[in-house]
Short mmCIF file of C-alpha atoms and ligand atoms in Angstrom, two decimals:
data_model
loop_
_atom_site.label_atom_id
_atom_site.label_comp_id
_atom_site.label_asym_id
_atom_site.label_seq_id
_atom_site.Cartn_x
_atom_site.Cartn_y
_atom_site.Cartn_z
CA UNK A 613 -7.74 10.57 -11.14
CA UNK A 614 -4.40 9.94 -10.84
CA UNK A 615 -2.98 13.18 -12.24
CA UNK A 616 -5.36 14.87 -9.89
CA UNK A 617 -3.11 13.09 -6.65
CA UNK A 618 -0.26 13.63 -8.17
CA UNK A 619 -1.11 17.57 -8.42
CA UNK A 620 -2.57 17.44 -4.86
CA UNK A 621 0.49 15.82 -3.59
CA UNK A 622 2.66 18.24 -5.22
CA UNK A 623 1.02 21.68 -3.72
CA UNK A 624 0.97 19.70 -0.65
CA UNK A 625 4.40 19.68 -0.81
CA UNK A 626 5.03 23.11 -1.72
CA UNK A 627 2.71 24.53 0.91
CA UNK A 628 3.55 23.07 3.43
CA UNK A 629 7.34 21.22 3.48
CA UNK A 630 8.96 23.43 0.93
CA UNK A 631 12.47 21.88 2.13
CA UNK A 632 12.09 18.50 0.28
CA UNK A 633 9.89 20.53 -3.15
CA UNK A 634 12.83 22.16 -4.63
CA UNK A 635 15.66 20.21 -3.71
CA UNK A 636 16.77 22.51 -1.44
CA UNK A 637 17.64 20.50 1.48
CA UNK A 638 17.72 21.40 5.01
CA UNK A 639 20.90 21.75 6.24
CA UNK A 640 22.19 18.67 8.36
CA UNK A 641 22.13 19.12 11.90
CA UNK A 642 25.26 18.50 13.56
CA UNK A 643 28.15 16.49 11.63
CA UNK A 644 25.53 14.42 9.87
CA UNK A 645 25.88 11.17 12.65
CA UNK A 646 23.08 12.45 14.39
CA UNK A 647 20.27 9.99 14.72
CA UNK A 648 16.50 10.43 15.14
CA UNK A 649 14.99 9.24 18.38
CA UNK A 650 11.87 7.66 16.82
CA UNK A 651 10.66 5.82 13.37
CA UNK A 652 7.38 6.36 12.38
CA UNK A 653 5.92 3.06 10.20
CA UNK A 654 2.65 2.81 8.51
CA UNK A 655 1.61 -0.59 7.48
CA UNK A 656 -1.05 -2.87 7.92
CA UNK A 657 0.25 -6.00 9.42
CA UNK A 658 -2.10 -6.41 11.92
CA UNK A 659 -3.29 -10.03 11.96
CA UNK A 660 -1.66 -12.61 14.74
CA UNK A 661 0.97 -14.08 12.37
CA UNK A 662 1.68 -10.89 10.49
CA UNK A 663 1.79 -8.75 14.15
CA UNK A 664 4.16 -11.54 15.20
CA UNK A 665 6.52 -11.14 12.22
CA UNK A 666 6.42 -6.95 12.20
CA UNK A 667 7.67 -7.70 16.25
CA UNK A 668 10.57 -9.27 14.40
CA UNK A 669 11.73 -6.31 12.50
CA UNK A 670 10.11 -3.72 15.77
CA UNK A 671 12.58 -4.94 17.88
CA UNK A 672 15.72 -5.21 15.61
CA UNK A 673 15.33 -1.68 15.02
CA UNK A 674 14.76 -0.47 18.62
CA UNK A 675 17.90 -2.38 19.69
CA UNK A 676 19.77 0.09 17.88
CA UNK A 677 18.05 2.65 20.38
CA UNK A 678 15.44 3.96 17.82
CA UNK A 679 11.74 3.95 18.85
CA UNK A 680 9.29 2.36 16.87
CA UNK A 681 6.68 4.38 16.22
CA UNK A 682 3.71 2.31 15.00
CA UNK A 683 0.79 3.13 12.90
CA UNK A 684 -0.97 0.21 11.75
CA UNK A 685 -3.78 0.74 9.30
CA UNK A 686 -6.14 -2.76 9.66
CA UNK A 687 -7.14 -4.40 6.10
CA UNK A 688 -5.84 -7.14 4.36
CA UNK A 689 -3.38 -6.05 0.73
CA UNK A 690 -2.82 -2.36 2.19
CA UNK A 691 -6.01 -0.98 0.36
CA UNK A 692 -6.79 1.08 3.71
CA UNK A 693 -3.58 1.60 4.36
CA UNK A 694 -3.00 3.61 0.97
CA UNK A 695 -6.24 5.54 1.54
CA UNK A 696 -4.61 6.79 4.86
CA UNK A 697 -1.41 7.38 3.38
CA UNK A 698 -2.76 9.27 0.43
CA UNK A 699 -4.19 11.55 3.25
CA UNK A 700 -0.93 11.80 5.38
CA UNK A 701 0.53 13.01 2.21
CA UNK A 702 -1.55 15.39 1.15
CA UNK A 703 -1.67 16.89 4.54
CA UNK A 704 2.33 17.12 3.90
CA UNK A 705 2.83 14.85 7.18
CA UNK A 706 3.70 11.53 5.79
CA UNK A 707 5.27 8.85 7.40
CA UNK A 708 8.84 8.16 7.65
CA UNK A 709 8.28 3.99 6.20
CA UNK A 710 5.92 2.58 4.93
CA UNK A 711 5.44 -1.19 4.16
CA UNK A 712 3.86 -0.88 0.23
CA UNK A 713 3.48 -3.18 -2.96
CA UNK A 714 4.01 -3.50 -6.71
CA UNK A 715 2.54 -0.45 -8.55
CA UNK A 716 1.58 1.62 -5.92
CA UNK A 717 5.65 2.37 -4.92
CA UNK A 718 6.24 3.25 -8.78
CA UNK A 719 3.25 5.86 -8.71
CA UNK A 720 4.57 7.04 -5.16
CA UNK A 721 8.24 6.99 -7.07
CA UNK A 722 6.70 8.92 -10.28
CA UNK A 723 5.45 11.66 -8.05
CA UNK A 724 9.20 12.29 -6.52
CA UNK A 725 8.38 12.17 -2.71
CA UNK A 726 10.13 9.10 -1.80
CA UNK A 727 13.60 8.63 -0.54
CA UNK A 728 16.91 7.38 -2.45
CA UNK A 729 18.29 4.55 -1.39
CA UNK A 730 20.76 4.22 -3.83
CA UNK A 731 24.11 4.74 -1.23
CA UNK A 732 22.91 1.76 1.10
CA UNK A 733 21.89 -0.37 -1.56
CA UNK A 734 25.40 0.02 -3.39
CA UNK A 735 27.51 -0.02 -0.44
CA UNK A 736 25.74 -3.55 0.65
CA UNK A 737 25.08 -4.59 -3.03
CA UNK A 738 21.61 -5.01 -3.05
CA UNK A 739 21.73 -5.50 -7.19
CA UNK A 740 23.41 -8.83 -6.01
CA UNK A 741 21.26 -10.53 -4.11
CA UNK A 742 17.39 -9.28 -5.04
CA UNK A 743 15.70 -11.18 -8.25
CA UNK A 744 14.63 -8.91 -11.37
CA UNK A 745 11.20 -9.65 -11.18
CA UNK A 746 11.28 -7.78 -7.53
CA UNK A 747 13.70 -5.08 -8.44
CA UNK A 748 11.57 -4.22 -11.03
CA UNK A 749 8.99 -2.41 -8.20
CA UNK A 750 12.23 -1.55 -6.19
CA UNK A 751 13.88 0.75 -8.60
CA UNK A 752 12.55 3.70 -10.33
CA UNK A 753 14.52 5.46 -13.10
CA UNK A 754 17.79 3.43 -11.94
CA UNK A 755 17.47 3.92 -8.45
CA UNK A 756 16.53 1.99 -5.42
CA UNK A 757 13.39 3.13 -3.76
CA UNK A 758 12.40 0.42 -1.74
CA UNK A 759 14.06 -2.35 0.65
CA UNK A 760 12.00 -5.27 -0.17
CA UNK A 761 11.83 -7.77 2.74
CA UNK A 762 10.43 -10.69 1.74
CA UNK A 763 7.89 -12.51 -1.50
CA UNK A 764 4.17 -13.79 -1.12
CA UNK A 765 2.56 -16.19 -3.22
CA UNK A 766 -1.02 -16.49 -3.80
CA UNK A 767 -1.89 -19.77 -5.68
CA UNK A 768 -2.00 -21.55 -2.31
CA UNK A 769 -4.76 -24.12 -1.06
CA UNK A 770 -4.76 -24.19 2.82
CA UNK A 771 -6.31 -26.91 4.63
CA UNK A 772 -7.34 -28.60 7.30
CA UNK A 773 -5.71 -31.68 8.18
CA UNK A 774 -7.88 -33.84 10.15
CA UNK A 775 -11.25 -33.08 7.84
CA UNK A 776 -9.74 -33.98 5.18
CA UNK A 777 -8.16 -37.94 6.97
CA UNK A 778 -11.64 -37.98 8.65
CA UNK A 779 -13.10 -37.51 4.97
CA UNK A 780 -10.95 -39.59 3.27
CA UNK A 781 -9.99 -36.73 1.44
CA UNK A 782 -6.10 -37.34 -0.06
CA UNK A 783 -3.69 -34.03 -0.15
CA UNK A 784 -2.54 -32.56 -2.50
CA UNK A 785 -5.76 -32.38 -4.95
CA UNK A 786 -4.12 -31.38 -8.02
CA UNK A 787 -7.23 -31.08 -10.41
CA UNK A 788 -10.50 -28.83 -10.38
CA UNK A 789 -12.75 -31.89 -10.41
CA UNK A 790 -10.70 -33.79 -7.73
CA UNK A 791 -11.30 -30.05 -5.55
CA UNK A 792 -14.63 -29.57 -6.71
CA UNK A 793 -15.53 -33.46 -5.30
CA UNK A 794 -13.57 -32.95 -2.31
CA UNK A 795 -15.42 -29.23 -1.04
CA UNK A 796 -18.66 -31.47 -1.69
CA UNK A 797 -17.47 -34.39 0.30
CA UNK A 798 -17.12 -31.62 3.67
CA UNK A 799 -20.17 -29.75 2.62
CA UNK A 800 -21.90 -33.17 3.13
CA UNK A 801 -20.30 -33.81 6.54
CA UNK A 802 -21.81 -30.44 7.51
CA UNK A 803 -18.66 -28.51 8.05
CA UNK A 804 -17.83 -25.17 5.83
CA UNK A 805 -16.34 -26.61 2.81
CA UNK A 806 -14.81 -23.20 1.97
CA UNK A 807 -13.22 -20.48 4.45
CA UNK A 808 -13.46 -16.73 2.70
CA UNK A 809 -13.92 -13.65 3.51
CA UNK A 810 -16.35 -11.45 0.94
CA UNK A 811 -14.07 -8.25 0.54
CA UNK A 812 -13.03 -7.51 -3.05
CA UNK A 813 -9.31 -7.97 -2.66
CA UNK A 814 -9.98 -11.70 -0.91
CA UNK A 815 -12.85 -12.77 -3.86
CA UNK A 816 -9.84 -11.34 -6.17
CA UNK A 817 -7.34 -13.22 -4.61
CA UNK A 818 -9.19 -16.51 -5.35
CA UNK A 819 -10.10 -15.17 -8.87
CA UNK A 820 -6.60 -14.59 -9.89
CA UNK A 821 -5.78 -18.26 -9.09
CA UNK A 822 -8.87 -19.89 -10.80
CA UNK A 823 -7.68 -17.45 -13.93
CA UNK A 824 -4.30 -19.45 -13.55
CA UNK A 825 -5.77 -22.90 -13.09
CA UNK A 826 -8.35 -22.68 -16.37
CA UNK A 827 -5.91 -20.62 -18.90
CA UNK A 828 -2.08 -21.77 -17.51
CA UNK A 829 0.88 -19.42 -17.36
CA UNK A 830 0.26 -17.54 -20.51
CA UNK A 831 -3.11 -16.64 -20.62
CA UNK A 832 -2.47 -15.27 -17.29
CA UNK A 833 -0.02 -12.90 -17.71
CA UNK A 834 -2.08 -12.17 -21.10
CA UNK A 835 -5.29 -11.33 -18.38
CA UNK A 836 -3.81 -10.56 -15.28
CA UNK A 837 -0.57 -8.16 -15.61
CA UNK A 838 -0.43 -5.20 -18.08
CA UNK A 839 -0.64 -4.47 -20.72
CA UNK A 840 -3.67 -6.90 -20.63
CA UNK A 841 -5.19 -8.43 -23.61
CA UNK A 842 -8.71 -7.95 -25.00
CA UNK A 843 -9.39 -10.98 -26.79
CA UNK A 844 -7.96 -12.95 -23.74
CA UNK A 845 -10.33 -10.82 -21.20
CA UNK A 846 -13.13 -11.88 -23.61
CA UNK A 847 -11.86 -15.57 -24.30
CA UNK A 848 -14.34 -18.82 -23.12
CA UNK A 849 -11.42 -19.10 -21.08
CA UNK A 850 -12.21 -16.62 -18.57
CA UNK A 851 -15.82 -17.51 -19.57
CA UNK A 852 -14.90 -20.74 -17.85
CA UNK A 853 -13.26 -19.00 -14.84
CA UNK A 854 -16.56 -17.06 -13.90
CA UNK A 855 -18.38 -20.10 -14.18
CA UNK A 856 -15.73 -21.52 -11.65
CA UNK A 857 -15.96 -18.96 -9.21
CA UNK A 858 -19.66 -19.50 -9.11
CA UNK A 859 -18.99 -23.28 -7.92
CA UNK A 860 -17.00 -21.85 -5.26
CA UNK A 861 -19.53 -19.38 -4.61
CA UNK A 862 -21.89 -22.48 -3.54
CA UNK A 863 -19.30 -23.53 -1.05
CA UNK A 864 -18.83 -20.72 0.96
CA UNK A 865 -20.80 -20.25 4.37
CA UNK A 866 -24.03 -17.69 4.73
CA UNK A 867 -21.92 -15.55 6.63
CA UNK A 868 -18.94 -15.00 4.24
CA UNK A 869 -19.47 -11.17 3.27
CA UNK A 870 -16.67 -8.43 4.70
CA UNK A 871 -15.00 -11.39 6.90
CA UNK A 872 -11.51 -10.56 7.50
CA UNK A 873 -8.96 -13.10 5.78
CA UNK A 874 -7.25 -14.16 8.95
CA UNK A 875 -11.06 -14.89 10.54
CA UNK A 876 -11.38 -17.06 7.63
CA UNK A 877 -8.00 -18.47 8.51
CA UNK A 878 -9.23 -18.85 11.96
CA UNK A 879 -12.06 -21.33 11.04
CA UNK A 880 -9.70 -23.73 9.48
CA UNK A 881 -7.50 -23.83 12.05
CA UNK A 882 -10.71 -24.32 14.52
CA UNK A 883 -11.81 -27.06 12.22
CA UNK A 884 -14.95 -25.13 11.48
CA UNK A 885 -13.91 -25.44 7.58
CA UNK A 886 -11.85 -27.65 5.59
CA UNK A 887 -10.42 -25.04 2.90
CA UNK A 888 -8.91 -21.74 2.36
CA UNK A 889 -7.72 -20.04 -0.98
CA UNK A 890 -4.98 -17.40 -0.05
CA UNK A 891 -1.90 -16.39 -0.42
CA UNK A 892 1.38 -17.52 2.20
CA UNK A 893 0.52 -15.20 4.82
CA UNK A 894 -2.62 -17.70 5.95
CA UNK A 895 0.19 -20.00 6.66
CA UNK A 896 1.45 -17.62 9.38
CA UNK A 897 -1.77 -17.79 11.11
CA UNK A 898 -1.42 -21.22 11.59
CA UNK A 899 2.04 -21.48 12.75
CA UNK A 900 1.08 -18.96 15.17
CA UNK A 901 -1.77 -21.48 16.30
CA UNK A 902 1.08 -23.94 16.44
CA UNK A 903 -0.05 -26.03 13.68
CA UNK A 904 2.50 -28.29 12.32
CA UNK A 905 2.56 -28.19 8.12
CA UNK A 906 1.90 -31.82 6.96
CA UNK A 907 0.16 -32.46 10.53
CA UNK A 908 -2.06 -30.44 11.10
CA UNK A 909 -2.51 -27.94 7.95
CA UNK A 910 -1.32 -28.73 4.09
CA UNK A 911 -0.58 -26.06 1.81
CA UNK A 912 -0.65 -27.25 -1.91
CA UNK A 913 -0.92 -24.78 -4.96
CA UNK A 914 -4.22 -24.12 -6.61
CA UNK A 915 -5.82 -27.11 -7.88
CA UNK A 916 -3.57 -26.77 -12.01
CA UNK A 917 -1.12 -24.32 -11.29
CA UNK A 918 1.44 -26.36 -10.12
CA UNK A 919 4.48 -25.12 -11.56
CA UNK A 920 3.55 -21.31 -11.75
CA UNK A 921 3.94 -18.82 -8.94
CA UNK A 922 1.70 -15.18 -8.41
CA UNK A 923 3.56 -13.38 -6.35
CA UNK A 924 3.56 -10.23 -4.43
CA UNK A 925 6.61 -8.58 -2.25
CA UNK A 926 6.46 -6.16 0.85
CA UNK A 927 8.88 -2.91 0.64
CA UNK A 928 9.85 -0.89 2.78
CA UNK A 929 9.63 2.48 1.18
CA UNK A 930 11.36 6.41 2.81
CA UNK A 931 9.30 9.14 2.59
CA UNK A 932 11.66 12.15 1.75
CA UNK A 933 12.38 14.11 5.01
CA UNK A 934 13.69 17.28 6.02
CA UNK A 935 16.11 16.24 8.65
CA UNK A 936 19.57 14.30 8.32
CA UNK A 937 18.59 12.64 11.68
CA UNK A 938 15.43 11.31 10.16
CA UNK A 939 17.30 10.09 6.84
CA UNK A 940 19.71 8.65 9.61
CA UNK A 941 17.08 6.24 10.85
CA UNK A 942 15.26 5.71 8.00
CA UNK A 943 19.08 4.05 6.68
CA UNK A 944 18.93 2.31 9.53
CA UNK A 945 15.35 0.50 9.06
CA UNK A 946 16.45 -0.07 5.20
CA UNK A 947 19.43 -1.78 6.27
CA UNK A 948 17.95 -3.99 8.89
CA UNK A 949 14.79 -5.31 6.14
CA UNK A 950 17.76 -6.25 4.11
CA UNK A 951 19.82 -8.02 6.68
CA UNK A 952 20.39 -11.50 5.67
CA UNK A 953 19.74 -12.98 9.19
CA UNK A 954 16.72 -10.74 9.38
CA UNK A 955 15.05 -11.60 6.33
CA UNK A 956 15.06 -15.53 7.70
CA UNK A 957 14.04 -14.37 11.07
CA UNK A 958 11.26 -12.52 9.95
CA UNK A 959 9.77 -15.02 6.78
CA UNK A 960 9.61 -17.69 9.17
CA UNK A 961 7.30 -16.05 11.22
CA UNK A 962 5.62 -14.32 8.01
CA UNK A 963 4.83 -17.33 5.93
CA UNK A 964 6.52 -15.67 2.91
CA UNK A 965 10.16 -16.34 1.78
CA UNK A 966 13.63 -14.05 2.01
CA UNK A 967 13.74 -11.34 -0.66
CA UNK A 968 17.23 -11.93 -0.87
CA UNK A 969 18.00 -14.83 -3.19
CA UNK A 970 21.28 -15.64 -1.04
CA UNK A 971 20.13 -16.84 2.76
CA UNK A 972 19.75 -20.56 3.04
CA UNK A 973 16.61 -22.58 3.76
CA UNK A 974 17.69 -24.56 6.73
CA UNK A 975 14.79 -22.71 9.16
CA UNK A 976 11.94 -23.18 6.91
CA UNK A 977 9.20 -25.45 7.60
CA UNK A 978 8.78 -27.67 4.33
CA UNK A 979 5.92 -25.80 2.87
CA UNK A 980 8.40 -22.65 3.27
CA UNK A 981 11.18 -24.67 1.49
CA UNK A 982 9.08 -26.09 -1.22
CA UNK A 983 8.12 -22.02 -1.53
CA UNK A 984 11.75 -20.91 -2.01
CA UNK A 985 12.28 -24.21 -4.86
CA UNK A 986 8.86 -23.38 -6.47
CA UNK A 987 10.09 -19.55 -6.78
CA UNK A 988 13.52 -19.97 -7.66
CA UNK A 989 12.22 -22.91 -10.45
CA UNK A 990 9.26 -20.48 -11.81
CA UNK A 991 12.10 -17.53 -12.20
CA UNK A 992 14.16 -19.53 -14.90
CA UNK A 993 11.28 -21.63 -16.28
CA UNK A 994 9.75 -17.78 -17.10
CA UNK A 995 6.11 -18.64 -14.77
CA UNK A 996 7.00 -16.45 -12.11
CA UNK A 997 3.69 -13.31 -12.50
CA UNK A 998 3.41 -10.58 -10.47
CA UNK A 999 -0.81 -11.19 -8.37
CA UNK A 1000 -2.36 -8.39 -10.16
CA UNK A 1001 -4.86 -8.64 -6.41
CA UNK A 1002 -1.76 -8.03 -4.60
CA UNK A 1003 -0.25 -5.17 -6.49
CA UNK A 1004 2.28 -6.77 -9.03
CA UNK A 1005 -0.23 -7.53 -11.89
CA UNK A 1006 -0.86 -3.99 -13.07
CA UNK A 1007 -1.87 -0.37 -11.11
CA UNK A 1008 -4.20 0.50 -8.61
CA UNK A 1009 -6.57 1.73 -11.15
CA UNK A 1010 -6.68 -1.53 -12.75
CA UNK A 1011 -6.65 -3.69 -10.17
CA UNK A 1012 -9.78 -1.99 -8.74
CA UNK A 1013 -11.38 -2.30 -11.51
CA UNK A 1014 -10.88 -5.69 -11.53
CA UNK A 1015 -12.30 -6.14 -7.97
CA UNK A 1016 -15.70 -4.38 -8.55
CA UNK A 1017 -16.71 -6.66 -11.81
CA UNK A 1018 -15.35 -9.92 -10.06
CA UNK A 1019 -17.12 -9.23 -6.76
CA UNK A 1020 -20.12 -7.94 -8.27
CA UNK A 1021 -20.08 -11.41 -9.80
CA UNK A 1022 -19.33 -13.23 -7.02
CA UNK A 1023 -22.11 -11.64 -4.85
CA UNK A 1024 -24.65 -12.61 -7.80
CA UNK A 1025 -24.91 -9.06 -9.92
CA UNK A 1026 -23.70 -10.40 -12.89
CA UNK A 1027 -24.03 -13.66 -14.93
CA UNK A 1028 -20.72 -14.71 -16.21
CA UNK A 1029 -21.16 -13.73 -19.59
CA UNK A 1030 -22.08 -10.26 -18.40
CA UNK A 1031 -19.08 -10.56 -16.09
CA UNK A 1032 -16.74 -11.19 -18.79
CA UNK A 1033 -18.07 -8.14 -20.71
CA UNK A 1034 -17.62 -6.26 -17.89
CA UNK A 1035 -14.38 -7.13 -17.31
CA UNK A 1036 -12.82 -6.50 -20.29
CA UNK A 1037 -14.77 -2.71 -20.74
CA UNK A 1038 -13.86 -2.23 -17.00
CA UNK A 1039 -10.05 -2.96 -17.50
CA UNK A 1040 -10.12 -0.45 -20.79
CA UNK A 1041 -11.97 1.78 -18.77
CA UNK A 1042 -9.13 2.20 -16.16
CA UNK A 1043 -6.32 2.19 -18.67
C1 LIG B 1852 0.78 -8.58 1.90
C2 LIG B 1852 1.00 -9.46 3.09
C3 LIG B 1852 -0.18 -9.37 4.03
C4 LIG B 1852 -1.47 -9.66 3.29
C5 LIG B 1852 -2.72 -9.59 4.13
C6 LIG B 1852 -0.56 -8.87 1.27
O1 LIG B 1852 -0.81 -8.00 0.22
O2 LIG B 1852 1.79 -8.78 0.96
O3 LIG B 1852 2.17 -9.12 3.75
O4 LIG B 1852 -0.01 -10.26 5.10
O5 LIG B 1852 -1.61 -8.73 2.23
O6 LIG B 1852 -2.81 -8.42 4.82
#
């Protein structure tokens, strides 16, 4: 499947923008200063919170007199966003930026249509400042491809405030047992004990975090980032994690299936539902509600994976153009994701934390700080994983495959036993 893209994108690329197949380059107009009027950006940051933060970066950029040319592509993790991409490429239009994870910027690398950003990133020392772990889906064959702006993490428990005083319910709950008793205590009271939103990437967002909490750091990176283990995919481990995800399953609402992640976010905030399971980003939603953290809303990490982080990065990443005047502004977006004001101006907003390992944590909320200590502490204590559900575990193949047994479980297809057989054939499968 993939070599089939790969050899679509490349007679694409032939056909139609031969000046970027052979490495003949178009000659640069003028005395290579000039600049491109406009910016075209794919991405899919379309939510309140993440609309807010992309306003951030919108207007930084048109301040230096380049227009923004926006083309969102709705869907929470990019997986529509891709699809359109793929197209835009194949077509031989494709955007000049586009906001992409993990993996999918080393296939986009492997099939030699992206940029070089190697000359901005040495003359502002980008090997400096950005951690390994994120530089390993930044540079391809030794050299920079992406500017990454800022680092999600998924083991997150969002929740409402007041249900849980009114409940009696004390935050943080650090065990499965203590959650499990406290989603029954709000089912009781009526409410919706858990917010979520059936699409695969949300049921395998919540997966990859139960797959933490049963099996701890090492049988996660064993299950959940490649190479990916057999015996561990077939262990009474993940046995155990199926069986967990069907206790969530009873504590979802009726109306759960293809609900958008931020309309899940939404009924927390509303008080309509006491918990969410998702990454950072659900914590911009509710500072755009003007929520205060440790008021209103508590964030605390997935009831036993305290001490581990999944995490997940948006890049920036060029698509090779034609023009000088395009490369021009496409420098020009790269070097504004990477400013260090920028990056704190934007994660605030965002719910994630600064790329850049050297901007201070003065404007973060405390959730936000405890983020950037959690992160920094996982790095050297060797628990910092890449969320195979947001594009850092292993490739798109993969993580698909992934999805469809975990959702088929989730929506009742499977038992867990058959799940677990299911995963581990479906993982070999995509191999
Ligand atoms: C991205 C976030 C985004 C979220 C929901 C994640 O994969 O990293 O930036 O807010 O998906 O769309």
């Amino acid at each position: 499947m993939k070599k089939l893209l790969v050899i679509m994108v490349m007679l694409a690329v032939v056909f139609s923008a031969p000046v970027f197949a052979g490495g003949q380059q178009e000659k640069a107009e003028g005395d290579g200063q000039q600049m491109a009027k406009a910016i075209e950006v794919l991405h899919w940051w379309t939510s309140g919170g993440e609309a807010a933060a992309l306003n951030v970066l919108k207007e930084k950029v048109e301040a230096e007199g380049i227009k923004w040319v926006d083309t969102p592509v709705a869907g929470g993790s990019g997986v529509q966003a891709m699809t359109v991409l793929r197209s835009r490429v194949t077509a031989g239009n494709p955007p000049a930026a586009v906001q992409m994870l993990g993996y999918d910027i080393l296939d986009w690398a492997e099939m030699g249509v992206v940029a070089n950003l190697n000359e901005l990133a040495e003359e502002e020392n980008w090997d400096a400042v950005i951690p390994d772990a994120i530089k390993k889906f930044s540079k391809y064959d030794g050299k920079w491809i992406a500017a990454p702006v800022n680092v999600h993490s998924e083991n997150w428990v969002w929740a409402n405030q007041k249900i849980c005083d009114d409940l009696g319910i004390e935050l943080p709950i650090t065990t499965w047992e203590g959650y499990v008793d406290a989603l029954q205590k709000v089912q009781d009271s009526g409410k919706v004990a858990l917010a979520h939103g059936g699409q695969p990437w949300q049921t395998g967002t919540i997966f990859e975090s139960v797959v933490l909490g049963v099996g701890g750091p090492e049988f996660y990176e064993k299950t959940m980032n490649v190479p990916m283990d057999q015996d561990a995919l077939k262990s009474d481990q993940m046995l155990e994690a199926f069986k967990r995800m069907e206790t969530l399953r009873g504590f979802v609402d009726d109306n759960f299936s293809g609900r958008d992640w931020n309309l899940a976010s939404a009924m927390v905030i509303k008080g309509q539902a006491a918990f969410q399971m998702m990454g950072d980003f659900a914590k911009g939603e509710f500072l755009r509600a003007d929520m205060v953290p440790g008021e209103d809303f508590f964030g605390f990490r997935t009831p036993g994976t305290k001490g581990s982080v999944t995490f997940n990065a948006d890049q920036f990443v060029m698509f090779e153009k034609e023009s000088q005047a395009k490369r021009n502004a496409q420098k020009v977006l790269a070097k504004n994701v990477m400013d260090p004001e920028f990056q704190v101006s934007f994660n605030v907003v965002k719910g994630s934390v600064p790329a850049r390992t050297d901007v201070p944590d003065d404007e973060f909320t405390i959730i936000g700080k405890e983020a950037m200590k959690d992160l920094a502490q996982a790095n050297d204590d060797g628990t910092l994983f890449g969320s195979l559900a947001h594009g850092h575990g292993a490739p798109s193949a993969i993580k698909e495959a992934v999805f469809d047994v975990v959702s088929a479980h989730f929506n009742g297809q499977y038992t867990a036993e058959e799940a677990v057989e299911a995963l581990a054939k479906a993982v070999e499968a995509a191999k």
